[in-house]
Coordinates of C-alpha atoms in Angstrom, one line a residue:
X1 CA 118.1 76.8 91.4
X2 CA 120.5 76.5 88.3
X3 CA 118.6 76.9 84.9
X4 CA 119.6 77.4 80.9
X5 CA 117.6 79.1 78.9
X6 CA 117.8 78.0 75.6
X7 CA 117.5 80.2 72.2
X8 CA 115.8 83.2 74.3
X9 CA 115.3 86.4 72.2
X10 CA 116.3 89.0 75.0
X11 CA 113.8 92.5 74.8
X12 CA 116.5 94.9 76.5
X13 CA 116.2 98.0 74.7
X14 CA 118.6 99.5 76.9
X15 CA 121.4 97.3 76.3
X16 CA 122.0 97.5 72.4
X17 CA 124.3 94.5 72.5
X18 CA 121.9 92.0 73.9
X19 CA 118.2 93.9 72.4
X20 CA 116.3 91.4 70.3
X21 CA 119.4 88.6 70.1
X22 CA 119.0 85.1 70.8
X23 CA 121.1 84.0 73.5
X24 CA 121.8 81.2 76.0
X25 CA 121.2 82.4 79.8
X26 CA 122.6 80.2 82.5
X27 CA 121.5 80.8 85.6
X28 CA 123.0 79.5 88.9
X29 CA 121.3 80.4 92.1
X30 CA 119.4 82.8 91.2
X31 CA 122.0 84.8 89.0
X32 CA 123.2 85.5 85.7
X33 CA 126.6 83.1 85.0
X34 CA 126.7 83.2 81.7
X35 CA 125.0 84.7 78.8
X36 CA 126.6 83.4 75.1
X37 CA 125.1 82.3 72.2
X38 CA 125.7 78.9 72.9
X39 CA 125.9 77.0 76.2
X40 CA 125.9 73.5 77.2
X41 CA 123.7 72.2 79.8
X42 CA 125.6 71.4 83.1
X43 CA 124.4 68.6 85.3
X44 CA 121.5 69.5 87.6
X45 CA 120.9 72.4 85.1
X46 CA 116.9 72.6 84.1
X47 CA 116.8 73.2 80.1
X48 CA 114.1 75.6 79.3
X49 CA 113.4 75.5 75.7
X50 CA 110.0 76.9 75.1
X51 CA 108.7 77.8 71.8
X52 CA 109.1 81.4 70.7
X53 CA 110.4 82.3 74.2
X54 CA 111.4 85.7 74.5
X55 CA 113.2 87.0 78.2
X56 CA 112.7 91.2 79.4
X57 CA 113.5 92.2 83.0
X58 CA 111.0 91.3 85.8
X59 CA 107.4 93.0 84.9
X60 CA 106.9 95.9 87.4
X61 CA 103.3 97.2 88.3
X62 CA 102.8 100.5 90.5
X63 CA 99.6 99.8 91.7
X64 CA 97.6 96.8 92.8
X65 CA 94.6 95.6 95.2
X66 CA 94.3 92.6 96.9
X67 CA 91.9 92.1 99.7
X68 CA 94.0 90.8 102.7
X69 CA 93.4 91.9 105.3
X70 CA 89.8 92.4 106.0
X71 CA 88.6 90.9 102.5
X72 CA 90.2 87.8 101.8
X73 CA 86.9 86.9 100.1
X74 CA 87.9 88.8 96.9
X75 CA 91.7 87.9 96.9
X76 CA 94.5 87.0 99.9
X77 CA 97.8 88.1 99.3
X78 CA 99.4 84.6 98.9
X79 CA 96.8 83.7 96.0
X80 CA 97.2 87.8 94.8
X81 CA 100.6 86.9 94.2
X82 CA 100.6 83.6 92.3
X83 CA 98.2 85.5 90.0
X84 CA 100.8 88.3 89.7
X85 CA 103.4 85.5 89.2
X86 CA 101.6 83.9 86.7
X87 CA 100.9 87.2 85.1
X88 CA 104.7 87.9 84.1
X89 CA 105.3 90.0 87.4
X90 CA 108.3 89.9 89.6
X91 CA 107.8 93.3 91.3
X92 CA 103.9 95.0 92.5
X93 CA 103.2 97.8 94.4
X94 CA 100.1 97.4 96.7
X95 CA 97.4 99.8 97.0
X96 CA 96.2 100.1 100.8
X97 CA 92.7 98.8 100.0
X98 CA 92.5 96.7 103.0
X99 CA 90.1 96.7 106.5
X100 CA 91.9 98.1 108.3
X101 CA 94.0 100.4 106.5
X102 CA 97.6 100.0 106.6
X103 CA 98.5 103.9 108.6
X104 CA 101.1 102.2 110.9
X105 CA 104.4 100.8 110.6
X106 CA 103.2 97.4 111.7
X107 CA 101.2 97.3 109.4
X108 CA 103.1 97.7 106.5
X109 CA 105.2 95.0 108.1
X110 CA 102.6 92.8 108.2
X111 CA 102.2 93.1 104.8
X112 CA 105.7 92.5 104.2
X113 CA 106.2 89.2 106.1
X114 CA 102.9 87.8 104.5
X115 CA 104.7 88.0 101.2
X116 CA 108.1 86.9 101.7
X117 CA 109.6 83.8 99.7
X118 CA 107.7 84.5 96.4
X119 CA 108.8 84.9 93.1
X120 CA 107.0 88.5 93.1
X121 CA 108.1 90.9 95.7
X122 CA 105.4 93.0 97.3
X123 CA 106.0 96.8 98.3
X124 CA 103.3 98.3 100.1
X125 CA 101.8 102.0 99.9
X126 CA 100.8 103.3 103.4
X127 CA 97.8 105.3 103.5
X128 CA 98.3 109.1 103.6
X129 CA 96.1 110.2 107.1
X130 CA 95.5 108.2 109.8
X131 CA 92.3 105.6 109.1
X132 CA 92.5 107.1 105.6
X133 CA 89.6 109.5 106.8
X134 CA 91.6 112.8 105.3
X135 CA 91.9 115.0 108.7
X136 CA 94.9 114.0 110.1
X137 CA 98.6 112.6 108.4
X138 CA 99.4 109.0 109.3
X139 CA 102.7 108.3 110.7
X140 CA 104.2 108.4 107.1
X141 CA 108.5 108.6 108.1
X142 CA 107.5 105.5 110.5
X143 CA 105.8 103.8 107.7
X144 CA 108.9 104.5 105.1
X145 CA 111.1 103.3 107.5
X146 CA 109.0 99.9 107.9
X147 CA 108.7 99.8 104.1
X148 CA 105.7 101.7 102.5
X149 CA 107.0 102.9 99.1
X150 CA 104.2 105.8 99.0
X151 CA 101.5 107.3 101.0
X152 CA 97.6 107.0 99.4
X153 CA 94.2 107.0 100.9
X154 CA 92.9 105.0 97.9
X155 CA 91.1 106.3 95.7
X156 CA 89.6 109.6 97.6
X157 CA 90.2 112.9 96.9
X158 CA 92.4 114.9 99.6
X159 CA 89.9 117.2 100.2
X160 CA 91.7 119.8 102.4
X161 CA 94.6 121.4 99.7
X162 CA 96.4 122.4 103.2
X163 CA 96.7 118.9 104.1
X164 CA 98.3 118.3 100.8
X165 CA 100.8 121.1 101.3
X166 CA 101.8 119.7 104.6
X167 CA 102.4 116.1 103.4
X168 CA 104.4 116.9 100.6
X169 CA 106.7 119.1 102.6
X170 CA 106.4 116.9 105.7
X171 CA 107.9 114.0 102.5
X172 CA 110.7 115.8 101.6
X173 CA 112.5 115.0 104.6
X174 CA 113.1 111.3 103.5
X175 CA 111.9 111.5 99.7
X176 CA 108.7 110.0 100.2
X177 CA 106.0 110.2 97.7
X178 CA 102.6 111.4 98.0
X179 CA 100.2 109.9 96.4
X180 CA 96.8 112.3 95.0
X181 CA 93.8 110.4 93.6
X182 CA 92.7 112.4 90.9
X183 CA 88.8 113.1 91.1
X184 CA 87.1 116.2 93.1
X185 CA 84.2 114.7 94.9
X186 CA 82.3 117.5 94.7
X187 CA 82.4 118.2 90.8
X188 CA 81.7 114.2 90.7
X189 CA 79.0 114.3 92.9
X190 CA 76.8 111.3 92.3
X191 CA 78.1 110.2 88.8
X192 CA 79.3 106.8 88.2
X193 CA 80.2 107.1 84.9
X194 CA 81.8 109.7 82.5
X195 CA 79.6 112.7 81.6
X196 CA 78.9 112.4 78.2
X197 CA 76.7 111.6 75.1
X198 CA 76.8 107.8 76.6
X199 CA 75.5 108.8 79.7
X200 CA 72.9 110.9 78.7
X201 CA 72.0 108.3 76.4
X202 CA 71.6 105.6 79.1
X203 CA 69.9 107.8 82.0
X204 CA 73.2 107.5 84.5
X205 CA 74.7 110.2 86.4
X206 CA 78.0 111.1 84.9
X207 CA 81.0 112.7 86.2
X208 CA 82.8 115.4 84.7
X209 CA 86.4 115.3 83.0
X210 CA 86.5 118.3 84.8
X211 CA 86.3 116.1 88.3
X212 CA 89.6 115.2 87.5
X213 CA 91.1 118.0 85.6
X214 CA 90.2 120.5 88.6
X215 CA 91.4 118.3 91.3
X216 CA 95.1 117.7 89.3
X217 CA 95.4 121.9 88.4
X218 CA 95.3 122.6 92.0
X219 CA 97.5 119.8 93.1
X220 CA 100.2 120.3 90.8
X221 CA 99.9 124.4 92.0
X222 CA 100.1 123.0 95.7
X223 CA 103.4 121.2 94.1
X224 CA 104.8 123.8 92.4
X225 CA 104.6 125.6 95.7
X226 CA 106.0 123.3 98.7
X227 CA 108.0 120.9 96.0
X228 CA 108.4 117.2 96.7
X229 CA 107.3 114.5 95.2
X230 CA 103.8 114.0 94.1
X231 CA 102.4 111.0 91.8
X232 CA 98.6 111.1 90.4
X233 CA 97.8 107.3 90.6
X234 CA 95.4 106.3 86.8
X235 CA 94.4 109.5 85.2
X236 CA 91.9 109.6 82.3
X237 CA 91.3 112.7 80.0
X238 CA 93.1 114.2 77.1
X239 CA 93.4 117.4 79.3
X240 CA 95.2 115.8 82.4
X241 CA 97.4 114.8 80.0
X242 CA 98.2 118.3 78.7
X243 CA 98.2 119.7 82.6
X244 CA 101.0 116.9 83.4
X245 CA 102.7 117.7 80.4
X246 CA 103.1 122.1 81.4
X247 CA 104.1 121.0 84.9
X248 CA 107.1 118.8 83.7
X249 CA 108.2 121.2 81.5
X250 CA 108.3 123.6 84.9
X251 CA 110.7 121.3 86.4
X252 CA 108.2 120.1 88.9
X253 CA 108.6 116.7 90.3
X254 CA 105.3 115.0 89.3
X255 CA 104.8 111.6 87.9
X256 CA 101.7 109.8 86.3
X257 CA 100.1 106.6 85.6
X258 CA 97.2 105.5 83.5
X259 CA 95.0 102.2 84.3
X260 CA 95.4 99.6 80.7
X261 CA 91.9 99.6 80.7
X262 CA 91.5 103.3 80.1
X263 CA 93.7 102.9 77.3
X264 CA 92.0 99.6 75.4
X265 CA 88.1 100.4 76.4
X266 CA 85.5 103.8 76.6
X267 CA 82.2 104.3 77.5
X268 CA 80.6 102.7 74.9
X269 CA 81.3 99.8 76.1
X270 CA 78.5 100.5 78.8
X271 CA 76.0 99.9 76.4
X272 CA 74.8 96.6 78.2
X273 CA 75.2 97.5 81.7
X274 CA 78.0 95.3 82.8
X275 CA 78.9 95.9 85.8
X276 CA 82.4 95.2 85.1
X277 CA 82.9 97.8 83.7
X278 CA 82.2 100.5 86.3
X279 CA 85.7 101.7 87.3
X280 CA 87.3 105.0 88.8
X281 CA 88.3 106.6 87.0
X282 CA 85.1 106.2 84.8
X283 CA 85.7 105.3 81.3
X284 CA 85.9 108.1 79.2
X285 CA 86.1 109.0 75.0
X286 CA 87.8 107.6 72.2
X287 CA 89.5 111.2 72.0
X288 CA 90.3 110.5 75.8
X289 CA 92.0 106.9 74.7
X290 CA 93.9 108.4 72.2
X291 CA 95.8 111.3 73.5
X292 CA 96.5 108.7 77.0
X293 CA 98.4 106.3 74.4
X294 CA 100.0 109.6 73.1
X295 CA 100.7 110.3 76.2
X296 CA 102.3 107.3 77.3
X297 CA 104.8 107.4 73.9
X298 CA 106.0 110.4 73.9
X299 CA 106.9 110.1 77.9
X300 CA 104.5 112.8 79.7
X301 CA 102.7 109.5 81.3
X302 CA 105.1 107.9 83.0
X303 CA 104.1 104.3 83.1
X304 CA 101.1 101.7 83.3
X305 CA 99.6 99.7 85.9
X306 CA 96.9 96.7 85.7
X307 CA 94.8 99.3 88.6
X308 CA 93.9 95.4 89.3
X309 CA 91.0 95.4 92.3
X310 CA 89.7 91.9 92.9
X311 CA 85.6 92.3 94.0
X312 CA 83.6 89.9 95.4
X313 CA 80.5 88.6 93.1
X314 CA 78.3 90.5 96.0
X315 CA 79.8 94.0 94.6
X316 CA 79.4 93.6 91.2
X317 CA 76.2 91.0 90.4
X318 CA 74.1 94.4 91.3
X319 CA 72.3 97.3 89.6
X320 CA 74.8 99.2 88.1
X321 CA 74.2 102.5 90.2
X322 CA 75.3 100.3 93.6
X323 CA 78.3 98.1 92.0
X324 CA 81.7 98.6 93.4
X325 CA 84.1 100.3 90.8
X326 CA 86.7 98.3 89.9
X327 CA 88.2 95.5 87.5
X328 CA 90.7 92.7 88.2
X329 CA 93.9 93.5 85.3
X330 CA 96.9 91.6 86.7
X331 CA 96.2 88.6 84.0
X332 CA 95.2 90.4 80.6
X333 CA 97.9 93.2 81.5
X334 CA 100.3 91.6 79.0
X335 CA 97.9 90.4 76.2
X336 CA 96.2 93.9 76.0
X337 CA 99.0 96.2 75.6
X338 CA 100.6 93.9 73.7
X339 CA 97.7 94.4 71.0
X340 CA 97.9 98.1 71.0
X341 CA 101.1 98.9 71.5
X342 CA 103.3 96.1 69.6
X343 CA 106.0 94.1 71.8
X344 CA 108.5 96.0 72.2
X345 CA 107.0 99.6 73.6
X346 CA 104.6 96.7 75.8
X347 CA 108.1 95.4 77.5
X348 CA 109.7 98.9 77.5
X349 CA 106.4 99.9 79.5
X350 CA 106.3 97.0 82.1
X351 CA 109.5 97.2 83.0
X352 CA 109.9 101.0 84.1
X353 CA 108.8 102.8 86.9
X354 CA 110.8 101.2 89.8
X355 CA 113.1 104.7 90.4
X356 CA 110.1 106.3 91.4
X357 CA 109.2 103.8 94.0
X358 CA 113.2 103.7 95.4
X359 CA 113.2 100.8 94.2
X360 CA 116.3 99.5 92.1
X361 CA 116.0 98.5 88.8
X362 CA 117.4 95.0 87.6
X363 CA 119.5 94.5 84.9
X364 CA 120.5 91.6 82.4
X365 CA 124.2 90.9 82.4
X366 CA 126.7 88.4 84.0
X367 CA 127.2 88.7 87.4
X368 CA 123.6 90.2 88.6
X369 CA 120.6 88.9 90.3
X370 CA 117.8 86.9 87.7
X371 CA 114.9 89.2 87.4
X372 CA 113.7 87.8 84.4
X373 CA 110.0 87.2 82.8
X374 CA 109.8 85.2 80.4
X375 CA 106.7 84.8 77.4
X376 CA 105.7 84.1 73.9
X377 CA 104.6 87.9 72.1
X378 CA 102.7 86.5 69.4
X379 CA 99.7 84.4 69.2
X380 CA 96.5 85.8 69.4
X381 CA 93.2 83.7 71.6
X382 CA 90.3 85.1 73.7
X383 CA 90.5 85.6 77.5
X384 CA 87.6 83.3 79.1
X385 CA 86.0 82.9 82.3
X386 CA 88.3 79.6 82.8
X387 CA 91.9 81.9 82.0
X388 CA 90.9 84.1 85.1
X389 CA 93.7 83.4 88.1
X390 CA 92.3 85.4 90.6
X391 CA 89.4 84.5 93.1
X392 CA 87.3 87.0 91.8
X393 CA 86.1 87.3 88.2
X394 CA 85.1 90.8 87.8
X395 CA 87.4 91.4 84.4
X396 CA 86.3 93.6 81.6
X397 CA 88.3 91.7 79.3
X398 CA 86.2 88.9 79.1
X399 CA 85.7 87.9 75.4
X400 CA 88.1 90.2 74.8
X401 CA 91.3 89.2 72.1
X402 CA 94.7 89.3 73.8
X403 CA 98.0 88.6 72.1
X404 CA 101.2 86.7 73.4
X405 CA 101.4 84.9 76.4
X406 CA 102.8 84.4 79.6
X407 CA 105.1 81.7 80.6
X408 CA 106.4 82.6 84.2
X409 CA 109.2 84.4 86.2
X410 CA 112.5 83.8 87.5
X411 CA 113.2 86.1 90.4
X412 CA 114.7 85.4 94.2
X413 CA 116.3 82.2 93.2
X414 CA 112.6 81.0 92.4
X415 CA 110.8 80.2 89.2
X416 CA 107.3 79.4 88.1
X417 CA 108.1 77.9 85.0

């Protein structure tokens, strides 16, 4: 695969010679030959000369859901991917929300072989107890060895704190990271949305802030205890935020993410009952939304993910009580941020967060592997039903305004431009 790029405005903010420049990339077999301002086209060199087109690193997202196995109704990994390709990512991590669960080294294998000779490499998380049923651990060192990047039984609570402090100091014998969903079941006890004015308002059960506030104090008090490595996978509230913030400045290894959605929507937007917008973590306050973007600049979150989980029209096109949580995100990840956060902290944001995975970080100059994504950060249009990639459709962005767009990746010798 040999490709020029032509006139590309590089986002790099790490490499001050090359941030915001227009430049001429060749690229020969999937790496970086030449970068100048001005290159000819070799023979059996594709010209890409797109309008506007800017080039960043490989977009990086820490945690996505497709269905496969088990539920290839609401997405299979080969389809999963060409939305993620399509969505300006070169690198996901995979939540273990599959049937079975992935607690076995062949089965994060399996997960590996299914995605190999895309443009968007897949990593998967292993769940953290065997069956993900929260008695007993999983065979995590096997599963690290296979490939798992993480260990997380998706989006349940680890009940039993001892369990906790065995894993993470079970992990620190090959620097694995344990994963804690933030949410105590039994402060959220029936709620399905955040505990608030909103709720009250609209007669359904809410859950606390304090669900998750609880369940992250006594994890990151398990942490400071045993040590190891501990992330807290799409946190909500303006007081997580603070808790995250006094444990760093402990010294304790804890990292953070926050789903987009949290950031652009609350819980007013529950007004009509859509369905696609009952997530978990629940949407929360405007006050919530404003101290995670706080959070997120001045570095206590660490980075964002899409928290994209495909769902059948059977989960969603129900009364709200019984509708799965969860919104598809891979597609609108760009556009949204884009429109709150400006292009340059946007690219800055997609583009961290492999170190914490293992996971080595690309980089744009002569000589290294393409990794590149590539995209136009201005224009502004509504996402519709008919800009949806995925099988499923249940998006909370629909009618919403995005900004830029995508125009594909360059990554493993392969490109879907």
């Amino acid at each position: 695969m040999n490709i020029l790029l032509k006139s590309a405005k590089i986002v790099c903010p790490e490499n001050k010679d090359l941030h915001l420049k227009k430049r001429d990339i060749l690229i020969k077999n999937g790496i970086i030959e030449k970068i100048a301002t001005s290159i000819e086209t070799p023979s059996n060199t594709k010209e890409v000369d797109f309008k506007n087109l800017h080039v960043s690193l490989g977009w990086f997202d820490s945690g996505v859901s497709f269905g496969e196995p088990g539920h290839e109704e609401r997405e299979t990994i080969a389809n999963g991917l060409t939305v993620a390709i399509k969505s300006g990512f070169t690198d996901i991590v995979l939540y273990p929300n599959t049937y079975p669960v992935p607690d076995t080294s062949s089965d994060v294998v399996f997960l590996k072989e299914r995605s190999l000779g895309k443009s968007t490499n897949l990593y998967p998380l292993g769940t953290l107890t065997k069956n993900a049923e929260g008695v007993d651990l999983a065979e995590l060192f096997d599963m690290k060895n296979a490939g798992a990047v993480g260990f997380y039984d998706f989006k349940q609570q680890i009940v039993n704190p001892n369990l906790l402090k065995i894993a993470l100091l079970y992990a620190q014998n090959f620097e694995g990271l344990v994963f804690s969903h933030p949410q105590d079941i039994h402060i959220k006890g029936k709620g399905i949305v955040h505990e608030g004015v909103v709720s009250t308002r609209l007669g359904l059960k809410g859950i606390p802030a304090l669900a998750e506030e609880l369940q992250i104090a006594r994890d990151l008090f398990i942490l400071e205890y045993t040590g190891g490595k501990l992330h807290i996978p799409t946190i909500s509230t303006a007081e997580s935020v603070k808790l995250i913030a006094n444990a760093k400045k402990k010294g304790l290894d804890v990292s953070c993410s926050v789903a987009i959605h949290n950031l652009v929507f609350t819980d007013e937007t529950l007004e009509d009952f859509d369905t696609n917008f009952k997530v978990s973590p629940p949407l929360r306050t405007r006050q919530d939304s404003k101290a995670l973007v706080k959070g997120l600049k001045d570095g206590t979150i660490d980075f964002v993910t899409s928290d994209h989980i495909p769902i059948d029209v059977e989960g969603k096109r129900v009364e709200f009580d019984n509708a799965m949580d969860g919104s598809i995100g891979l597609e609108t990840a760009f556009g949204s941020l884009n429109n709150i956060l400006g292009m340059e902290e946007t690219i800055s944001l997609l583009t961290k967060g492999r170190e914490r995975f293992g996971l080595e970080t690309p980089a744009i100059k002569e000589g290294e592997k393409a990794c590149l994504t590539l995209f136009d950060p201005d224009g502004e249009h509504i996402f519709g039903v008919e800009d949806i990639l995925s099988t499923s459709e249940n998006s909370m962005f629909l009618g919403a305004q995005l900004k830029g767009n995508v125009y594909g990746v360059i990554n493993n010798n392969k490109t879907s431009i």
